[in-house]
Amino acid sequence: MEQYFVNNIINSNRYTVDDKDLFKHIAVVLRHQTGDELFLVDQSKALFKAIIDQIDVDGKQIIFDVEKDNRPSTEMPVDLIVACSLSKKDKVEWIAQKSTELGAKKIILFSSKYSIMNWKSNIVEKKISRINEIVKNAAQQSKRRIIPEVIYYSSMKDLLKESAESKIVAYEESAKDGEQSLMAKELAKKPTSIIGVFGPEGGFAPEEIDFLKESGYTAAGLGPRIMRAETAPMYFLSAISFNYELQQLGDN
Amino acid sequence: MEQYFVNNIINSNRYTVDDKDLFKHIAVVLRHQTGDELFLVDQSKALFKAIIDQIDVDGKQIIFDVEKDNRPSTEMPVDLIVACSLSKKDKVEWIAQKSTELGAKKIILFSSKYSIMNWKSNIVEKKISRINEIVKNAAQQSKRRIIPEVIYYSSMKDLLKESAESKIVAYEESAKDGEQSLMAKELAKKPTSIIGVFGPEGGFAPEEIDFLKESGYTAAGLGPRIMRAETAPMYFLSAISFNYELQQLGDN
């Protein structure tokens, strides 16, 4: 069953969708009819089962009968931020989509020394707007309760604005030094918030790694194989989900 | 430093590359010169540091001085097979590339009831040949010691040819039933070989799940969020790498 985010709090057993885009998607593109069921998630992250009661074609509104649904949240039990150095357009969009499916709460894109792309200030808004759209769709498809936030930082130094109990920078040189278990050691502390920072295809400059280490980051390898820039954050998110959502459940 | 697979056993301190494609890539495309260093992996999975001694442009040969390199293997300590239902061309190629980066030893593509694509028998060879090329390149880039095997099965029943100590089919209905820890429980048994089977965008038919369960498969959820068909195998491989290569290392 499809799920859509709505821009209000739902606080009665009737709800009217009057967002033009959402009306068009549900009534025109997908041709839903009276009686069809779907999920709505409101601004308080509450989930509702919603049955179409009326489709007002002239007014471009859909009126739903709604009922709160109490199934467990699909959100990670840990606040996860992924910060990825800028890459080619399709890779950035892909990272945003997959990070959403894999449970990130915030997605940061930033410029670093060896980034193969830079966003000029006049295109940032357009780029972020397009990525927000991708992230919203991915959040709906994967049945998230929130839409992850997307941020752009033109300088790596801005990463210091982000606080988290555990700060990890993926660094393949660490793997070469045999430090492969540092990420597992960080997770074993069961932090309630984690930020993972990922470099571009060309990697981080040594001074960038030094800067992050001096700022409280652990430089951790993600296993012995070299991953592409877009693969490493997916590994990171998957490993954390496995650890927090499957293993710790198994511990009980 | 780049790495290439060669089709022989290297058993002296000199080695001649006479493969035309590899010659062209190293000498013409990348314009390597005498004295340049790279890695060669031979058919016995041994890694060698190789320095270009001579480039024979007329004979299309490169002669290397080679020395065995004893750094640890980059292969997973568990034999991993991923079997994915057919999907669109770019997704299949993407799954093959990422599965290689993430350590799969064998990649199986198969037809299932709700697969959105089917490969006619006359195009299978061409498709597999193209995917083999992608997998070989990904294996070189990620510094694997082997090139994963790629296989196509026109029927899901052919999956029974594959043996593994742990057999898992990703099934989101299991997640809905609260069975989220089954994959973690399977890994806790520390199997030495694992096969993971993944359905198409439309999911498996109930009778397909029944067939796999009757064949010894565990139907396991991969967390509470719905992942796209191509994301689920990446989650699976990343989680297993984390468990076998980072966590178990941390246990010691």
XYZ file of C-alpha atoms in Angstrom:
504
model
C 0.000 0.000 0.000
C 1.390 3.416 -0.918
C 2.320 5.998 1.680
C 2.318 9.785 1.400
C 3.521 12.580 3.668
C 1.056 15.381 4.366
C 1.885 18.884 5.542
C -0.438 19.039 8.538
C -1.277 17.348 11.783
C -4.169 14.916 11.347
C -6.428 15.254 14.397
C -9.848 14.024 13.296
C -11.191 11.021 11.411
C -11.522 13.072 8.210
C -8.635 14.594 6.303
C -8.608 16.630 3.112
C -5.614 16.574 0.783
C -5.564 19.845 -1.169
C -1.913 19.818 -2.241
C -2.126 20.088 -6.051
C 0.799 17.765 -6.774
C -0.441 15.093 -4.405
C -3.979 15.368 -5.794
C -2.635 14.893 -9.313
C -0.453 11.943 -8.339
C -3.196 10.063 -6.487
C -6.264 10.930 -8.575
C -4.848 11.442 -12.074
C -1.587 9.502 -12.403
C -2.535 6.489 -10.271
C -6.284 6.866 -10.979
C -7.325 5.959 -7.459
C -11.050 5.682 -6.830
C -13.394 6.163 -3.906
C -12.856 3.307 -1.479
C -9.145 2.854 -2.239
C -6.846 2.640 0.756
C -3.446 4.138 1.393
C -1.264 5.399 4.228
C -0.770 9.018 5.239
C 1.998 10.193 7.567
C 1.410 13.552 9.196
C 3.771 16.173 10.542
C 3.816 14.532 13.976
C 5.194 11.347 12.280
C 1.922 9.542 13.014
C 0.746 6.916 10.538
C -2.884 6.726 9.375
C -4.769 4.271 7.260
C -6.757 6.462 4.867
C -9.706 5.460 2.695
C -10.749 7.737 -0.160
C -14.228 9.025 0.562
C -14.577 11.711 -2.111
C -12.536 12.918 -5.048
C -13.385 16.533 -5.887
C -12.017 16.905 -9.411
C -13.007 20.574 -9.804
C -11.619 21.644 -6.427
C -8.601 19.315 -6.806
C -9.147 17.863 -3.357
C -9.362 14.360 -1.954
C -11.299 13.720 1.239
C -10.204 10.708 3.269
C -11.653 8.773 6.178
C -8.617 8.252 8.378
C -7.764 5.970 11.264
C -4.533 5.971 13.273
C -2.382 2.921 12.626
C -0.277 1.724 15.532
C 2.267 -0.463 13.801
C 5.858 0.078 15.033
C 7.895 2.933 13.624
C 10.224 2.188 10.730
C 12.765 4.735 11.966
C 16.200 3.667 13.203
C 16.651 3.604 16.984
C 19.753 5.786 16.462
C 20.030 9.232 14.852
C 22.152 8.759 11.767
C 23.790 11.466 9.698
C 25.715 10.686 6.514
C 27.958 13.377 5.066
C 29.271 12.680 1.570
C 31.724 14.648 -0.512
C 30.252 15.936 -3.763
C 30.331 13.590 -6.719
C 28.751 13.427 -10.148
C 25.058 14.378 -10.329
C 23.697 10.878 -10.752
C 25.863 9.556 -7.925
C 24.766 12.298 -5.529
C 21.135 11.607 -6.332
C 21.727 7.897 -5.951
C 23.429 8.357 -2.575
C 20.491 10.482 -1.389
C 17.930 7.900 -2.513
C 19.735 4.908 -1.026
C 20.626 6.711 2.227
C 16.926 7.395 2.654
C 15.981 3.752 2.083
C 18.687 2.738 4.548
C 17.457 4.985 7.343
C 19.606 8.154 7.467
C 17.948 11.067 9.287
C 20.108 13.746 7.708
C 22.089 13.747 4.457
C 24.891 16.270 4.093
C 26.707 16.993 0.854
C 29.941 18.919 1.098
C 32.921 20.098 -0.901
C 36.308 18.640 -0.109
C 39.744 19.099 -1.623
C 39.548 16.246 -4.133
C 35.813 16.481 -4.893
C 35.390 16.051 -8.627
C 32.466 18.471 -8.599
C 31.814 21.803 -6.953
C 28.446 23.488 -6.773
C 28.501 27.177 -7.550
C 26.447 29.120 -5.025
C 23.795 30.037 -7.610
C 22.882 26.386 -8.326
C 22.885 25.041 -4.771
C 19.226 25.813 -4.148
C 18.114 24.071 -7.353
C 20.278 21.018 -6.666
C 19.032 20.680 -3.079
C 15.446 21.123 -4.183
C 15.788 18.291 -6.711
C 17.453 16.041 -4.125
C 14.729 16.855 -1.596
C 12.188 15.587 -4.105
C 14.122 12.324 -4.600
C 14.469 11.878 -0.843
C 10.767 12.505 -0.245
C 9.794 9.900 -2.833
C 12.275 7.395 -1.433
C 10.983 8.017 2.108
C 7.429 7.337 0.944
C 8.410 4.185 -0.922
C 10.429 2.777 1.942
C 7.667 3.653 4.447
C 9.752 6.038 6.540
C 8.017 8.199 9.159
C 10.179 11.220 8.407
C 11.678 12.787 5.321
C 15.429 13.053 5.860
C 16.852 16.559 5.885
C 19.268 17.441 3.056
C 21.991 20.053 3.612
C 24.868 21.414 1.558
C 28.096 22.715 3.084
C 30.507 24.545 0.838
C 33.321 23.918 3.306
C 34.273 20.773 5.167
C 34.762 22.944 8.256
C 30.986 23.331 8.448
C 30.824 19.664 9.473
C 31.797 20.867 12.953
C 28.265 22.265 13.266
C 27.053 18.659 13.472
C 27.116 16.989 16.864
C 26.851 13.243 17.446
C 27.918 10.829 20.184
C 29.939 8.869 17.689
C 31.816 10.540 14.830
C 33.344 8.327 12.169
C 35.255 9.180 9.030
C 35.658 6.319 6.568
C 39.324 6.099 5.726
C 40.728 3.240 3.745
C 44.264 3.879 4.984
C 42.959 2.791 8.395
C 41.965 -0.529 6.882
C 45.476 -0.925 5.526
C 46.844 -0.358 9.035
C 44.797 -3.305 10.277
C 42.382 -1.036 12.168
C 39.411 -2.825 10.666
C 37.493 -3.202 13.894
C 37.291 0.475 14.903
C 33.789 0.916 13.510
C 32.579 -2.185 15.370
C 34.179 -0.831 18.553
C 32.372 2.495 18.117
C 29.015 0.750 17.648
C 29.625 -1.484 20.656
C 29.386 1.689 22.786
C 25.751 1.915 21.573
C 25.781 5.614 20.765
C 22.345 7.227 20.301
C 23.604 9.418 17.447
C 26.241 8.755 14.794
C 27.702 10.806 11.967
C 29.623 9.113 9.168
C 31.765 11.205 6.807
C 32.756 9.929 3.356
C 35.317 11.249 0.906
C 35.185 11.615 -2.865
C 36.561 9.101 -5.411
C 40.020 10.575 -4.934
C 39.833 10.227 -1.157
C 40.511 12.798 1.534
C 43.709 14.825 1.726
C 45.809 13.866 4.799
C 45.188 17.322 6.304
C 41.438 16.795 5.961
C 41.686 13.534 7.916
C 43.868 15.304 10.507
C 41.279 18.075 10.788
C 38.478 15.572 11.416
C 40.557 13.567 13.901
C 41.370 16.741 15.834
C 37.621 17.434 15.845
C 36.825 14.160 17.603
C 36.383 11.865 14.610
C 37.560 8.246 14.549
C 39.157 7.286 11.220
C 37.806 3.799 10.573
C 38.200 1.316 7.741
C 35.156 -0.450 6.331
C 36.748 -3.803 5.606
C 39.582 -4.887 3.316
C 38.050 -4.159 -0.080
C 38.236 -0.753 -1.738
C 34.708 0.575 -2.209
C 33.597 3.281 -4.602
C 32.696 6.626 -3.072
C 28.976 5.912 -3.335
C 29.199 2.360 -1.968
C 30.925 3.186 1.342
C 28.015 5.163 2.883
C 25.624 2.347 1.934
C 27.878 -0.161 3.693
C 27.978 2.104 6.744
C 24.195 2.548 6.957
C 23.504 -1.153 6.314
C 25.998 -2.226 8.995
C 24.442 0.139 11.540
C 20.923 -1.023 10.728
C 22.030 -4.651 11.051
C 23.684 -3.892 14.385
C 20.862 -1.815 15.888
C 17.778 -3.306 14.264
C 18.574 -6.994 13.748
C 21.398 -7.976 16.107
C 20.315 -6.078 19.209
C 16.825 -7.439 18.700
C 18.378 -10.904 18.582
C 20.196 -10.189 21.868
C 16.949 -9.866 23.765
C 47.917 1.540 -7.306
C 45.969 -0.292 -10.010
C 45.485 -4.024 -9.975
C 44.959 -6.406 -12.906
C 44.100 -10.068 -13.171
C 46.331 -12.186 -15.431
C 45.424 -15.505 -16.999
C 48.443 -17.509 -15.834
C 50.345 -18.614 -12.771
C 53.271 -16.276 -12.078
C 56.207 -18.449 -11.003
C 59.327 -16.411 -11.721
C 60.457 -12.840 -11.091
C 59.665 -11.864 -14.687
C 56.207 -11.868 -16.239
C 55.084 -10.944 -19.724
C 51.597 -9.574 -20.344
C 50.641 -10.385 -23.946
C 46.871 -10.032 -23.625
C 45.995 -7.441 -26.295
C 43.274 -5.693 -24.286
C 45.418 -5.444 -21.170
C 48.383 -4.202 -23.202
C 46.212 -1.499 -24.734
C 44.729 -0.456 -21.401
C 48.067 -0.188 -19.588
C 50.331 1.114 -22.352
C 47.980 3.120 -24.569
C 44.985 4.281 -22.499
C 46.826 4.906 -19.228
C 50.171 5.607 -20.945
C 52.223 3.792 -18.349
C 55.995 3.982 -18.740
C 58.973 1.842 -17.858
C 59.451 1.968 -14.095
C 55.748 2.350 -13.263
C 54.384 0.028 -10.586
C 51.141 -1.858 -10.371
C 49.669 -5.031 -8.901
C 49.036 -8.274 -10.756
C 46.880 -11.103 -9.379
C 47.524 -14.499 -10.948
C 45.309 -17.544 -11.363
C 46.382 -18.920 -7.977
C 44.984 -15.695 -6.375
C 48.517 -14.613 -5.476
C 49.282 -10.877 -5.465
C 52.443 -9.476 -7.044
C 53.972 -6.035 -7.111
C 54.964 -5.542 -10.758
C 57.317 -2.916 -12.187
C 57.260 -2.273 -15.928
C 60.659 -3.234 -17.327
C 59.946 -3.080 -21.063
C 57.037 -2.029 -23.265
C 57.215 -3.779 -26.625
C 54.929 -1.648 -28.780
C 55.342 -3.736 -31.952
C 54.805 -7.059 -30.199
C 52.075 -5.581 -27.947
C 53.712 -7.020 -24.858
C 54.704 -5.625 -21.494
C 57.492 -7.276 -19.526
C 57.345 -6.826 -15.755
C 59.748 -7.445 -12.899
C 57.480 -9.071 -10.319
C 57.726 -9.732 -6.605
C 55.198 -11.588 -4.468
C 53.325 -9.300 -2.075
C 52.244 -10.876 1.190
C 49.577 -8.452 2.357
C 46.441 -10.157 3.711
C 43.766 -11.307 1.305
C 40.842 -8.992 0.650
C 38.441 -11.919 0.274
C 35.627 -12.491 2.776
C 36.213 -15.260 5.328
C 32.854 -16.732 4.250
C 31.736 -17.940 0.815
C 28.928 -15.642 -0.219
C 26.473 -16.175 -3.031
C 23.850 -13.576 -3.958
C 20.989 -14.614 -6.215
C 18.871 -11.765 -7.572
C 15.744 -11.882 -9.641
C 16.091 -10.218 -13.030
C 15.513 -6.492 -13.176
C 16.095 -3.700 -15.661
C 19.451 -3.769 -17.479
C 21.082 -0.919 -15.561
C 19.936 -2.338 -12.225
C 21.280 -5.796 -13.001
C 24.623 -4.296 -14.000
C 24.621 -2.140 -10.889
C 23.852 -5.115 -8.640
C 26.721 -7.047 -10.235
C 29.182 -4.173 -9.753
C 28.216 -3.442 -6.154
C 28.022 -7.135 -5.176
C 31.605 -7.468 -6.411
C 32.788 -4.475 -4.369
C 30.997 -5.899 -1.350
C 32.661 -9.297 -1.554
C 30.255 -11.782 -3.186
C 31.979 -14.889 -4.597
C 29.175 -15.818 -6.948
C 26.398 -13.712 -8.469
C 23.323 -15.495 -9.763
C 20.600 -13.852 -11.844
C 17.360 -15.723 -12.217
C 13.824 -15.434 -13.512
C 10.974 -15.438 -11.037
C 7.248 -15.068 -11.374
C 7.091 -11.286 -10.965
C 10.416 -10.446 -12.643
C 9.843 -7.400 -14.806
C 12.373 -8.697 -17.328
C 13.037 -12.056 -18.878
C 16.090 -12.929 -20.881
C 15.372 -14.872 -24.032
C 17.781 -17.776 -24.404
C 19.497 -16.196 -27.414
C 20.623 -13.112 -25.503
C 21.759 -14.755 -22.259
C 25.325 -15.292 -23.445
C 25.732 -11.658 -24.504
C 24.215 -10.347 -21.256
C 26.419 -12.556 -19.079
C 29.495 -11.635 -21.092
C 28.823 -7.915 -20.531
C 28.207 -8.463 -16.809
C 31.406 -10.522 -16.544
C 33.301 -7.532 -17.908
C 31.706 -5.197 -15.327
C 32.458 -7.660 -12.538
C 36.080 -8.075 -13.629
C 36.619 -4.309 -13.631
C 34.937 -3.932 -10.252
C 37.062 -6.762 -8.831
C 40.214 -5.030 -10.034
C 39.164 -1.657 -8.643
C 38.161 -3.043 -5.272
C 41.374 -5.113 -5.084
C 39.676 -8.495 -4.916
C 41.786 -11.647 -5.311
C 39.168 -13.407 -7.393
C 36.701 -12.421 -10.076
C 33.224 -13.433 -8.888
C 31.440 -15.995 -11.014
C 28.266 -14.852 -12.800
C 25.508 -17.355 -13.599
C 22.032 -17.136 -15.101
C 19.207 -19.512 -14.208
C 16.071 -19.410 -16.301
C 14.133 -21.112 -13.517
C 14.112 -20.460 -9.791
C 14.211 -24.223 -9.289
C 17.821 -24.160 -10.478
C 18.718 -22.420 -7.217
C 18.585 -25.879 -5.628
C 21.882 -26.611 -7.404
C 23.530 -24.188 -4.988
C 24.592 -25.511 -1.626
C 25.442 -23.354 1.397
C 25.465 -23.865 5.170
C 23.091 -20.946 5.574
C 20.315 -20.248 3.073
C 18.405 -17.002 3.397
C 15.618 -15.533 1.302
C 14.920 -11.852 1.943
C 11.210 -11.514 2.567
C 9.656 -8.323 3.775
C 6.554 -10.090 5.051
C 8.840 -11.654 7.645
C 9.805 -8.185 8.840
C 6.125 -7.372 9.225
C 5.716 -10.472 11.382
C 8.376 -9.113 13.768
C 10.916 -11.734 12.640
C 13.563 -9.086 12.173
C 16.314 -10.934 13.988
C 16.329 -14.122 11.899
C 19.244 -12.985 9.746
C 21.281 -12.098 12.847
C 20.462 -15.524 14.308
C 21.642 -17.228 11.108
C 24.946 -15.318 11.170
C 25.453 -16.060 14.873
C 25.882 -19.727 13.848
C 28.977 -18.550 11.929
C 28.297 -20.471 8.732
C 31.244 -20.816 6.340
C 29.004 -20.384 3.303
C 25.842 -18.333 2.809
C 23.430 -17.850 -0.067
C 21.045 -14.892 -0.086
C 18.099 -14.864 -2.504
C 16.379 -11.612 -3.498
C 13.108 -11.028 -5.308
C 12.147 -8.533 -7.992
C 10.453 -5.155 -7.395
C 7.105 -6.915 -7.211
C 8.345 -9.405 -4.625
C 8.130 -13.178 -4.608
C 4.894 -15.070 -5.068
C 3.830 -16.897 -1.876
C 4.406 -20.250 -3.597
C 7.963 -19.202 -4.452
C 8.647 -18.459 -0.786
C 7.064 -21.790 0.155
C 9.265 -23.549 -2.401
C 12.401 -21.978 -0.932
C 11.357 -22.680 2.666
C 10.722 -26.320 1.792
C 14.208 -26.343 0.278
C 15.845 -25.317 3.556
C 15.743 -21.540 3.216
C 15.027 -19.170 6.112
C 12.720 -16.290 5.141
C 14.260 -13.303 6.891
C 13.419 -9.612 7.020
C 16.150 -7.017 6.580
C 14.850 -4.410 8.982
C 11.640 -2.367 9.101
C 12.084 -0.211 6.002
C 11.046 -1.357 2.542
C 14.124 -1.490 0.309
C 14.195 -1.438 -3.458
C 15.070 -4.697 -5.173
C 18.642 -3.575 -5.828
C 19.227 -2.195 -2.325
C 18.380 -5.354 -0.373
C 21.332 -7.465 -1.627
C 23.698 -4.567 -0.820
C 22.338 -4.440 2.726
C 22.803 -8.194 3.036
C 26.404 -8.187 1.811
C 27.349 -5.138 3.905
C 25.827 -6.643 7.050
C 27.720 -9.915 6.529
C 30.997 -8.106 5.895
C 30.467 -6.031 9.043
C 29.696 -9.157 11.043
C 32.559 -11.316 9.728
C 35.241 -8.755 8.941
C 34.799 -5.969 11.512
C 32.858 -7.354 14.478
C 34.509 -10.770 14.750
C 37.874 -9.060 14.434
C 36.814 -6.816 17.320
C 35.877 -9.922 19.369
C 39.472 -11.128 19.452
